[in-house]
XYZ file of N, CA and C in Angstrom:
798
model
N -174.428 20.200 153.385
C -173.075 19.225 152.880
C -171.855 20.015 153.098
N -171.655 21.070 153.236
C -170.026 21.741 153.488
C -169.974 21.048 154.786
N -171.029 21.019 155.927
C -170.313 20.496 157.371
C -170.422 19.192 157.206
N -171.064 18.275 156.478
C -170.956 17.104 156.320
C -169.276 16.604 156.108
N -168.985 17.264 154.867
C -167.829 16.802 154.510
C -166.365 17.348 155.410
N -166.806 18.454 155.834
C -165.886 18.734 157.000
C -165.733 17.851 158.026
N -166.634 17.292 158.604
C -166.694 16.252 159.691
C -166.258 14.754 159.263
N -166.168 14.523 158.066
C -165.142 13.508 157.698
C -163.629 13.473 157.968
N -163.100 13.016 158.986
C -161.583 13.036 159.253
C -160.813 12.850 158.004
N -161.196 11.992 157.243
C -159.959 11.922 155.960
C -159.966 13.051 155.358
N -160.615 14.094 155.415
C -160.775 15.550 154.604
C -159.877 16.493 155.618
N -158.859 17.101 155.135
C -158.101 18.324 155.834
C -159.120 19.575 155.718
N -159.013 20.277 156.631
C -159.895 21.542 157.007
C -158.713 22.715 156.987
N -159.080 23.758 156.227
C -158.160 25.020 156.176
C -159.488 26.155 155.920
N -158.655 27.241 156.677
C -159.817 28.522 156.766
C -158.693 29.445 156.574
N -159.040 30.570 155.285
C -157.962 31.520 155.320
C -158.892 32.831 155.876
N -158.174 33.154 156.928
C -158.676 34.357 157.611
C -157.892 35.523 157.024
N -158.640 36.312 156.565
C -158.422 37.651 155.974
C -158.284 39.115 156.630
N -157.822 39.796 157.074
C -157.427 40.369 158.482
C -157.504 42.124 157.664
N -158.614 42.358 157.206
C -158.842 43.541 156.139
C -158.075 44.805 157.042
N -158.760 44.979 158.452
C -158.470 46.099 159.018
C -156.765 46.234 159.294
N -156.156 45.641 159.431
C -154.776 45.552 159.496
C -154.108 45.062 158.517
N -154.173 45.232 157.233
C -153.496 45.042 156.111
C -153.444 46.387 155.250
N -152.254 46.665 154.512
C -152.526 47.941 153.925
C -152.762 47.570 152.434
N -153.381 48.617 151.781
C -153.896 48.018 150.264
C -152.977 47.590 149.407
N -151.544 48.399 149.364
C -150.978 47.747 148.213
C -150.162 46.298 149.043
N -150.432 45.734 150.239
C -149.763 44.710 150.728
C -150.811 43.225 150.168
N -152.261 43.929 150.478
C -153.087 42.863 149.861
C -153.223 42.658 148.506
N -152.895 43.683 147.728
C -152.403 43.239 146.338
C -151.092 42.519 146.086
N -149.936 42.581 146.614
C -149.161 42.114 146.466
C -149.172 40.733 146.442
N -149.952 40.200 147.624
C -150.073 39.107 148.392
C -151.017 37.917 147.260
N -151.586 38.626 146.605
C -152.656 37.923 146.235
C -152.501 36.571 145.035
N -151.168 36.940 144.407
C -150.861 35.650 143.356
C -150.313 34.486 144.434
N -149.105 35.114 145.258
C -148.575 33.975 145.666
C -149.516 33.625 146.830
N -150.383 34.393 147.352
C -151.389 33.391 148.162
C -152.129 32.262 147.506
N -152.555 32.577 146.346
C -153.199 31.711 145.345
C -152.582 30.769 145.285
N -151.222 30.802 144.679
C -150.686 29.615 144.721
C -150.330 28.964 145.819
N -150.066 29.459 146.896
C -149.731 28.710 147.653
C -151.007 27.773 148.126
N -152.012 28.294 148.041
C -153.118 27.360 148.437
C -153.219 26.288 147.311
N -153.192 26.256 146.134
C -153.210 25.735 144.681
C -152.401 24.366 145.189
N -150.781 24.817 145.579
C -149.936 24.073 145.903
C -150.047 22.860 147.207
N -150.516 23.821 148.198
C -151.047 23.094 149.539
C -151.993 22.041 149.736
N -153.201 22.279 149.302
C -154.415 21.533 149.127
C -154.205 20.496 148.069
N -154.692 19.368 148.494
C -155.053 18.150 148.061
C -156.481 18.036 147.312
N -157.008 17.200 146.504
C -158.187 16.982 145.857
C -159.417 17.091 146.817
N -159.282 16.266 148.054
C -160.069 16.111 149.218
C -160.129 17.035 150.095
N -159.160 18.070 149.951
C -159.270 19.207 151.251
C -160.119 20.125 151.193
N -160.635 20.455 151.767
C -161.602 21.983 151.957
C -161.074 23.072 152.447
N -161.447 24.012 152.106
C -161.119 25.561 152.526
C -162.354 26.506 152.359
N -162.095 27.369 153.263
C -163.179 28.362 153.113
C -162.135 29.861 153.633
N -163.001 30.690 153.134
C -162.535 31.966 153.263
C -163.255 33.175 154.261
N -162.689 33.598 155.300
C -163.274 34.555 156.259
C -162.781 36.099 156.102
N -163.301 37.073 156.353
C -162.737 38.155 156.764
C -162.999 38.869 158.089
N -162.570 39.569 158.223
C -162.442 39.948 159.875
C -163.802 40.869 160.286
N -164.551 40.963 158.971
C -165.793 41.724 159.480
C -167.088 40.741 159.195
N -166.541 39.328 159.028
C -167.903 38.210 158.646
C -167.922 37.382 159.939
N -169.089 36.938 159.947
C -169.514 36.145 161.109
C -168.869 34.794 160.688
N -168.632 33.859 161.673
C -168.077 32.459 161.388
C -168.927 31.679 161.028
N -170.242 32.008 161.607
C -171.419 31.001 160.341
C -171.491 30.947 159.226
N -170.888 32.136 158.777
C -171.161 32.480 156.961
C -170.057 31.474 156.143
N -168.983 31.156 156.916
C -167.934 30.483 156.336
C -168.349 29.242 155.445
N -168.114 29.130 154.374
C -168.348 28.151 153.769
C -167.108 27.444 153.117
N -167.021 25.821 153.595
C -166.020 25.075 153.085
C -166.308 24.280 152.046
N -165.238 24.493 151.286
C -165.346 23.805 149.634
C -164.173 23.116 149.307
N -164.284 22.323 148.415
C -162.964 21.814 147.715
C -162.262 23.102 146.848
N -160.960 22.590 146.642
C -160.406 23.829 145.901
C -160.518 23.697 144.435
N -160.907 24.618 144.176
C -161.268 24.503 142.600
C -160.735 26.299 141.978
N -160.853 26.177 140.808
C -160.636 27.492 139.920
C -161.394 28.424 140.442
N -162.883 28.149 141.100
C -163.583 29.108 141.455
C -163.211 30.266 142.653
N -162.741 29.025 143.552
C -161.958 29.777 144.426
C -160.834 30.666 144.107
N -160.048 30.250 143.344
C -158.823 31.125 143.194
C -159.365 32.418 142.131
N -160.497 31.995 141.415
C -160.598 33.547 140.716
C -161.346 34.279 141.932
N -162.350 33.723 142.705
C -162.762 34.816 143.611
C -161.872 35.775 144.414
N -160.713 34.744 145.281
C -159.732 35.646 145.707
C -159.056 36.655 144.857
N -158.895 36.587 143.439
C -158.194 37.502 142.695
C -159.194 38.470 142.266
N -160.560 38.053 142.179
C -161.308 38.982 141.898
C -161.745 40.131 142.706
N -161.453 39.819 144.150
C -161.702 40.886 145.023
C -160.785 41.598 145.852
N -159.818 41.606 145.331
C -158.425 42.193 145.524
C -158.231 43.636 145.136
N -157.629 44.715 145.521
C -157.124 44.176 146.952
C -158.223 45.114 148.050
N -158.177 44.319 149.162
C -159.085 44.271 149.963
C -158.756 45.045 151.260
N -156.971 45.186 151.412
C -156.532 46.078 152.676
C -157.302 47.348 152.962
N -157.453 47.687 154.223
C -158.143 48.695 154.702
C -156.916 49.592 155.512
N -155.821 49.170 156.263
C -155.146 49.964 156.712
C -154.782 51.233 156.694
N -154.645 52.124 156.878
C -154.087 53.440 156.580
C -155.154 54.350 155.696
N -156.288 53.398 155.198
C -157.073 54.284 154.385
C -157.845 55.018 155.386
N -158.585 56.126 154.628
C -159.665 56.613 155.271
C -161.310 56.144 155.509
N -161.242 55.106 155.130
C -162.797 54.486 155.598
C -162.892 54.302 157.054
N -164.247 54.423 157.580
C -164.647 54.292 158.564
C -166.166 53.874 158.582
N -166.385 52.983 159.730
C -167.745 52.640 160.064
C -168.415 54.000 160.889
N -169.806 53.347 160.929
C -170.652 54.559 161.745
C -170.461 55.014 162.680
N -169.817 54.012 163.663
C -169.292 54.224 165.005
C -168.048 55.095 165.084
N -167.288 54.835 164.143
C -166.055 55.522 164.027
C -166.440 57.066 163.673
N -167.078 57.325 162.859
C -167.691 58.452 162.739
C -168.083 59.260 163.604
N -168.908 58.401 164.395
C -169.494 58.825 165.549
C -168.112 59.761 166.676
N -167.213 58.827 166.862
C -166.269 59.488 167.477
C -166.096 60.813 166.917
N -165.634 60.993 166.003
C -165.130 62.174 165.228
C -166.085 63.449 165.539
N -167.152 62.803 165.421
C -168.431 63.986 165.759
C -168.526 64.325 167.034
N -167.928 63.424 168.252
C -168.077 63.793 169.573
C -166.854 64.641 169.688
N -165.758 64.307 169.133
C -164.771 65.131 169.457
C -163.963 65.314 168.282
N -164.448 66.525 167.509
C -164.008 67.227 166.121
C -162.566 67.994 166.563
N -162.288 68.386 167.685
C -161.219 69.537 167.817
C -160.052 68.718 167.227
N -159.028 69.529 166.837
C -157.599 68.851 166.440
C -156.822 68.212 167.755
N -156.797 68.809 168.628
C -156.293 68.410 169.822
C -156.602 67.185 170.219
N -157.846 66.678 169.659
C -158.518 65.047 170.255
C -157.983 64.129 169.243
N -157.635 64.446 168.557
C -156.983 63.579 167.058
C -156.258 62.290 167.703
N -155.621 62.596 168.663
C -154.514 61.299 169.482
C -155.414 60.443 169.863
N -156.620 61.143 171.033
C -157.548 60.282 171.367
C -158.324 59.198 170.601
N -159.285 60.122 169.612
C -159.865 59.124 168.604
C -158.838 58.422 167.983
N -158.040 58.558 167.220
C -157.218 57.786 166.668
C -156.921 56.544 167.403
N -156.667 56.717 168.682
C -156.215 55.100 169.422
C -157.414 54.637 169.859
N -158.623 55.718 169.975
C -160.051 54.795 170.206
C -160.096 53.738 169.051
N -160.125 54.433 168.008
C -160.577 53.495 166.628
C -159.833 52.140 166.726
N -158.119 52.641 166.838
C -157.190 51.628 166.772
C -157.795 50.030 167.682
N -157.891 50.749 168.784
C -158.311 49.490 169.910
C -159.523 48.880 169.722
N -160.547 49.765 168.903
C -161.587 48.988 168.549
C -161.485 48.024 167.541
N -160.852 48.659 166.377
C -160.683 47.450 165.413
C -159.747 46.356 166.009
N -159.002 46.318 166.786
C -158.312 45.461 167.267
C -158.888 44.545 167.955
N -159.906 44.920 168.823
C -160.346 43.977 169.373
C -161.745 43.091 169.007
N -162.175 44.239 167.829
C -163.244 43.317 167.064
C -162.489 42.341 166.022
N -161.291 42.544 165.315
C -160.605 41.441 164.696
C -160.292 40.123 165.520
N -159.984 40.653 166.755
C -159.414 39.364 167.481
C -160.776 38.972 168.005
N -161.821 39.239 168.236
C -162.927 38.678 168.642
C -163.572 37.785 167.039
N -163.653 38.391 165.850
C -163.827 37.449 165.150
C -163.181 36.310 164.698
N -161.696 36.379 165.045
C -161.053 35.237 165.325
C -161.605 34.415 165.939
N -161.622 34.777 167.063
C -162.153 33.766 168.519
C -163.364 33.133 168.013
N -164.144 34.029 167.589
C -165.540 33.360 167.092
C -165.402 32.207 165.835
N -164.167 32.446 165.298
C -163.893 31.155 163.834
C -163.363 30.211 164.862
N -162.866 30.172 165.509
C -161.781 29.575 166.743
C -162.850 28.377 167.089
N -163.930 28.807 167.920
C -165.150 28.177 168.572
C -166.129 27.509 167.519
N -166.271 28.343 166.580
C -166.893 27.783 165.498
C -166.366 26.220 164.986
N -165.106 26.385 164.442
C -164.554 25.165 164.046
C -164.822 23.927 164.948
N -164.072 24.633 166.271
C -164.302 23.446 167.271
C -165.861 22.388 167.031
N -166.757 23.298 166.676
C -167.882 22.468 166.971
C -168.277 21.841 165.438
N -167.131 22.318 164.319
C -167.718 21.657 163.175
C -166.835 20.427 163.248
N -165.864 20.553 163.670
C -165.096 18.792 163.655
C -163.995 18.847 164.672
N -163.808 17.457 165.533
C -162.843 17.416 166.540
C -161.365 17.155 165.985
N -161.252 16.900 164.598
C -159.869 16.419 164.094
C -159.254 18.175 164.173
N -158.101 17.881 163.595
C -157.159 19.242 163.475
C -157.621 20.127 162.439
N -157.631 21.534 162.613
C -158.012 22.533 161.733
C -156.778 22.979 161.674
N -156.912 23.993 160.306
C -155.763 24.733 160.081
C -156.485 26.137 159.884
N -155.686 27.409 160.353
C -156.347 28.469 160.186
C -155.274 29.543 159.536
N -155.123 30.078 158.601
C -153.880 30.757 157.902
C -154.732 32.423 157.911
N -153.909 32.962 158.463
C -154.119 34.469 159.051
C -153.378 35.389 158.110
N -153.920 36.158 157.329
C -153.279 37.288 156.582
C -153.336 38.512 157.163
N -152.391 38.833 158.217
C -152.328 40.232 158.803
C -150.740 40.467 158.962
N -150.836 42.160 159.112
C -149.382 42.842 159.438
C -149.430 42.858 160.855
N -149.876 41.877 161.394
C -149.833 42.260 163.087
C -150.889 42.872 164.050
N -150.688 42.946 165.179
C -151.216 43.478 165.977
C -150.807 44.347 167.035
N -150.766 45.240 167.379
C -150.055 45.892 168.762
C -150.472 45.299 170.112
N -152.008 44.475 170.145
C -152.342 43.896 171.342
C -151.934 44.886 172.615
N -153.030 45.887 172.675
C -153.166 46.978 173.376
C -153.411 46.595 174.999
N -152.823 47.137 175.795
C -153.221 47.193 177.041
C -153.875 48.411 178.002
N -154.229 48.132 179.130
C -154.970 48.978 179.838
C -154.055 50.638 179.610
N -154.942 51.347 179.474
C -154.365 52.968 179.384
C -155.555 53.949 180.179
N -154.894 54.195 181.045
C -155.961 54.974 181.891
C -155.798 56.569 181.648
N -154.754 56.819 180.962
C -154.852 58.209 180.357
C -155.703 58.648 179.257
N -155.928 57.258 178.770
C -157.019 57.662 177.440
C -158.202 58.157 178.108
N -158.419 58.193 179.318
C -159.865 59.034 179.604
C -159.422 60.270 180.684
N -158.226 60.846 180.274
C -158.197 62.148 180.736
C -158.621 63.019 179.940
N -158.864 64.317 180.441
C -159.380 65.329 179.721
C -157.889 66.062 178.953
N -158.238 66.462 177.711
C -157.131 66.730 176.739
C -157.467 68.258 176.298
N -156.616 69.335 176.714
C -156.782 70.572 176.355
C -158.009 71.307 176.899
N -158.921 71.534 176.086
C -160.220 72.094 176.524
C -161.613 71.366 176.539
N -161.133 70.194 176.366
C -162.211 69.288 176.673
C -163.118 69.106 177.668
N -164.180 69.006 177.636
C -165.364 69.324 178.924
C -165.369 68.078 178.987
N -165.835 68.136 180.463
C -165.882 66.393 181.004
C -167.433 65.904 180.639
N -167.764 64.516 180.835
C -169.144 63.850 180.379
C -169.935 64.242 181.211
N -170.950 64.751 180.745
C -172.273 65.295 181.073
C -173.006 63.975 181.914
N -173.936 64.121 182.751
C -174.423 63.321 183.434
C -175.708 62.938 182.795
N -176.787 62.593 183.509
C -178.093 62.243 182.802
C -178.802 63.441 182.131
N -178.909 63.406 180.518
C -179.447 64.282 179.981
C -180.988 64.593 180.801
N -181.183 66.121 180.723
C -182.614 66.336 181.471
C -183.581 66.286 180.266
N -184.692 66.179 181.193
C -185.777 65.800 180.659
C -186.330 67.030 179.577
N -186.477 66.990 178.361
C -186.962 67.796 177.734
C -188.336 67.683 176.754
N -188.755 68.641 175.805
C -189.639 68.216 174.713
C -188.714 68.248 173.465
N -188.860 67.285 172.574
C -188.164 67.224 171.483
C -188.686 67.669 169.979
N -188.038 67.972 169.223
C -188.842 68.563 167.781
C -190.153 68.185 167.869
N -190.050 66.676 167.982
C -191.630 66.159 167.688
C -192.458 66.299 168.544
N -192.537 66.781 169.555
C -193.351 67.338 170.310
C -193.438 66.031 171.722
N -192.659 64.872 171.399
C -192.388 64.134 172.652
C -191.330 64.606 173.828
N -191.669 64.051 174.636
C -190.993 64.111 175.906
C -189.439 63.240 175.668
N -188.346 63.850 175.775
C -187.129 62.986 175.337
C -186.225 63.278 176.602
N -185.124 62.190 177.048
C -184.045 62.762 178.039
C -182.598 63.311 177.227
N -182.735 63.598 175.534
C -182.033 64.032 175.217
C -181.834 65.565 175.133
N -180.383 65.943 175.096
C -180.156 67.803 175.192
C -180.839 68.254 173.593
N -181.808 68.611 173.885
C -182.252 69.068 172.313
C -181.550 70.715 172.077
N -180.774 71.053 173.427
C -179.863 72.413 172.843
C -178.686 72.315 172.000
N -178.349 70.778 171.929
C -176.923 70.743 171.296
C -177.074 69.236 170.805
N -177.929 69.381 169.936
C -178.313 68.094 169.212
C -177.178 67.350 168.202
N -176.421 68.307 167.963
C -175.272 67.702 166.984
C -174.366 66.754 167.861
N -173.939 67.137 169.056
C -172.885 66.363 169.692
C -173.549 65.856 171.231
N -174.684 66.484 171.684
C -175.310 65.924 172.966
C -175.689 64.540 172.832
N -176.344 64.219 171.636
C -176.827 62.683 171.618
C -176.163 61.502 171.592
N -174.737 61.848 171.103
C -173.798 61.016 171.245
C -172.596 60.995 172.051
N -172.575 62.046 172.715
C -171.195 61.970 173.374
C -171.521 61.074 174.527
N -172.185 61.284 175.347
C -172.330 60.144 176.722
C -172.007 58.617 176.198
N -172.569 58.304 174.732
C -171.973 56.892 174.602
C -170.667 57.026 174.039
N -170.358 57.818 173.360
C -168.988 57.706 173.033
C -168.072 57.937 174.203
N -168.392 58.309 175.335
C -167.559 58.358 176.269
C -167.655 56.791 177.192
N -168.690 56.392 176.966
C -168.640 54.824 177.536
C -167.893 54.186 176.843
N -167.712 54.169 175.353
C -167.009 53.644 174.602
C -165.455 53.652 174.932
N -165.035 54.794 175.383
C -163.685 55.504 175.648
C -163.445 54.904 176.868
N -163.993 54.908 177.865
C -163.616 54.270 179.155
C -163.557 52.593 179.136
N -164.294 51.993 178.030
C -164.288 50.717 178.091
C -163.201 49.990 177.148
N -162.703 51.099 175.937
C -161.651 50.783 175.292
C -160.372 50.863 176.007
N -160.287 52.121 177.000
C -159.222 52.299 178.046
C -158.667 51.427 178.677
N -159.983 50.332 179.014
C -159.484 49.160 179.890
C -159.365 47.692 179.469
N -159.294 47.714 177.919
C -159.023 46.331 177.200
C -157.609 45.898 177.606
N -157.317 44.744 177.799
C -156.263 44.067 177.757
C -156.034 43.047 176.267
N -155.540 43.290 175.516
C -155.662 42.441 174.187
C -154.455 41.495 174.438
N -153.551 41.872 175.023
C -152.335 41.097 175.479
C -152.927 39.546 175.832
N -153.467 39.831 176.868
C -154.083 38.512 177.489
C -155.205 37.758 176.900
N -156.112 38.834 176.084
C -157.329 38.224 175.326
C -156.790 37.680 174.092
N -155.889 37.698 173.407
C -155.068 37.117 172.725
C -154.450 35.620 173.380
N -153.816 35.570 174.481
C -153.690 34.400 174.873
C -154.751 33.724 175.246
N -155.830 33.985 175.501
C -156.743 33.115 175.811
C -157.315 32.637 174.620
N -157.217 33.525 173.452
C -157.570 32.559 172.328
C -156.793 31.271 172.029
N -155.313 31.623 172.382
C -154.222 30.888 171.954
C -154.300 29.377 172.700
N -154.975 29.505 173.923
C -155.456 28.451 174.847
C -156.722 27.655 174.307
N -157.909 28.279 173.490
C -159.058 28.209 173.295
C -158.644 27.624 171.789
N -157.609 27.732 171.072
C -157.305 26.944 169.803
C -156.671 25.809 169.932
N -155.641 25.902 171.097
C -155.102 24.721 171.460
C -156.274 23.696 171.788
N -157.069 23.798 172.995
C -158.301 22.935 173.385
C -159.285 22.312 172.015
N -159.250 23.422 171.343
C -160.203 23.063 170.043
C -159.671 22.610 168.860
N -157.766 21.883 169.001
C -157.316 21.068 168.011
C -157.151 22.140 166.759
N -157.070 23.431 167.270
C -156.838 24.194 165.779
C -155.204 24.909 165.850
N -154.895 24.900 164.768
C -153.572 25.202 164.615
C -153.736 26.465 163.810
N -153.012 27.904 164.315
C -153.006 29.038 162.778
C -151.875 29.184 162.748
N -151.442 29.695 161.464
C -150.331 30.288 160.960
C -150.388 31.702 160.408
N -149.557 32.818 160.322
C -149.640 33.982 159.891
C -148.968 34.138 159.269
N -149.460 34.820 157.679
C -149.071 35.075 156.475
C -148.687 36.562 156.533
N -147.485 37.278 156.637
C -147.525 38.871 156.784
C -147.370 39.141 155.065
N -148.095 39.787 154.365
C -148.568 40.163 153.112
C -147.063 40.670 153.015
N -146.349 41.387 153.562
C -145.043 42.312 153.017
C -143.754 41.478 153.223
N -143.947 40.362 153.779
C -142.627 39.232 153.571
C -142.058 39.758 154.819
N -140.715 39.942 155.171
C -139.654 40.158 156.142
C -139.511 41.911 156.052
N -140.175 42.614 156.918
C -139.876 43.835 157.087
C -139.331 44.384 157.933
N -138.641 45.837 158.012
C -137.788 46.225 159.162
C -138.548 47.411 159.314
N -139.232 47.962 158.599
C -140.113 48.996 159.096
C -141.544 48.840 158.870
N -142.362 49.415 159.505
C -143.870 49.292 159.671
C -144.225 50.338 158.390
N -143.794 51.363 158.447
C -144.502 51.654 157.073
C -143.366 52.123 156.105
N -143.832 52.536 154.906
C -142.918 52.413 153.766
C -141.876 53.194 154.072
N -140.971 53.010 153.462
C -139.371 53.859 153.747
C -139.702 55.344 153.362
N -140.334 55.455 152.238
C -140.128 56.763 151.744
C -141.443 57.511 152.142
N -142.048 57.129 153.632
C -143.448 57.565 154.127
C -143.014 59.296 154.432
N -141.927 58.969 155.373
C -141.406 60.058 155.790
C -141.601 60.250 157.164
N -141.979 58.813 157.897
C -142.544 58.531 159.224
C -141.198 58.420 160.175
N -141.006 59.259 161.222
C -139.886 59.120 162.200
C -139.685 57.887 162.468
N -138.116 57.360 162.828
C -137.964 56.210 163.274
C -138.586 55.602 164.498
N -138.568 56.415 165.450
C -139.116 56.302 166.646
C -140.735 55.801 166.632
N -141.437 56.965 165.724
C -142.654 56.971 165.302
C -143.362 55.555 164.935
N -142.210 55.082 163.746
C -142.866 53.900 163.105
C -142.496 52.573 163.739
N -141.325 52.490 165.066
C -141.184 51.489 165.932
C -142.520 51.349 166.717
N -142.845 53.030 167.320
C -144.443 52.114 168.060
C -145.489 51.788 167.341
N -145.379 51.989 166.362
C -146.630 51.556 165.276
C -146.230 50.017 165.048
N -145.089 49.400 164.995
C -144.899 48.037 164.683
C -144.971 47.118 165.618
N -145.828 45.995 165.396
C -145.973 45.104 166.535
C -144.899 44.288 166.741
N -144.407 44.041 167.950
C -143.126 43.334 168.077
C -143.360 41.902 167.766
N -142.176 41.211 167.480
C -142.213 39.819 167.168
C -142.870 39.010 168.132
N -143.054 39.370 169.281
C -143.626 38.670 170.257
C -145.307 38.801 170.412
N -145.691 40.026 169.772
C -146.894 40.443 170.233
C -147.761 39.895 168.607
N -146.821 39.489 167.388
C -147.336 39.139 166.206
C -148.171 37.576 166.644
N -149.104 37.184 165.912
C -149.969 36.131 165.828
C -148.702 35.117 165.780
N -149.189 34.245 166.273
C -148.093 32.882 166.633
C -149.015 31.434 166.405
N -148.074 30.354 166.076
C -149.021 29.039 166.095
C -149.792 28.683 167.064
N -150.999 28.538 167.233
C -151.606 28.139 168.415
C -151.977 26.411 168.263
């Protein structure tokens, strides 16, 4: 029924894309009422709107009429921002298990940032392609995000740091604790079982070019007849981090997405 209504060209279609990984907790809390008010004023009785987070599948988005239930739902599940928090998924925890040394914090931190950015952009691209199949008429995507750095290739990410050991080759064949033959190194089960897999991610993440990937998404959005508009939950900002956070200006500048790198109308 949702898809049938979306296919009707008389009904406008909007999707609210919530970028959990790149919005701070305080920002997600502060934007909740202005965003609900904007949706309430902008949408008409026949318009359809859906909500997608950066961790959802586009096929799970449900398009519905603007109702008080939608507004209540948005208010109930906030704040949702995760930027700057200690929340990590299983894969990110493995990175820290592979390289727990203090001198590896910079490498692991960049790996996590690159992975999160690519996953977010991948979810956004999935939404664009999904809406293209839903209807040919114009679609509007409202992106709530504090912006992305749009990482490019960085070969230095794979260089050994400090006393770091190089990646090992194929693990030797041995007998595991259960008596079965395995190619995992049972002599160092804490790190050896995942280290090679971590190195595979490290090499792959060092070669990504999210700047070009984002440009490709813009092209796909144009071909899909989808426009997307960004809402920075902080409003107009000068610094990327709170002014009382004690972050040096140079470090803050490095973390702040430039205006040219922010998501724009596609």
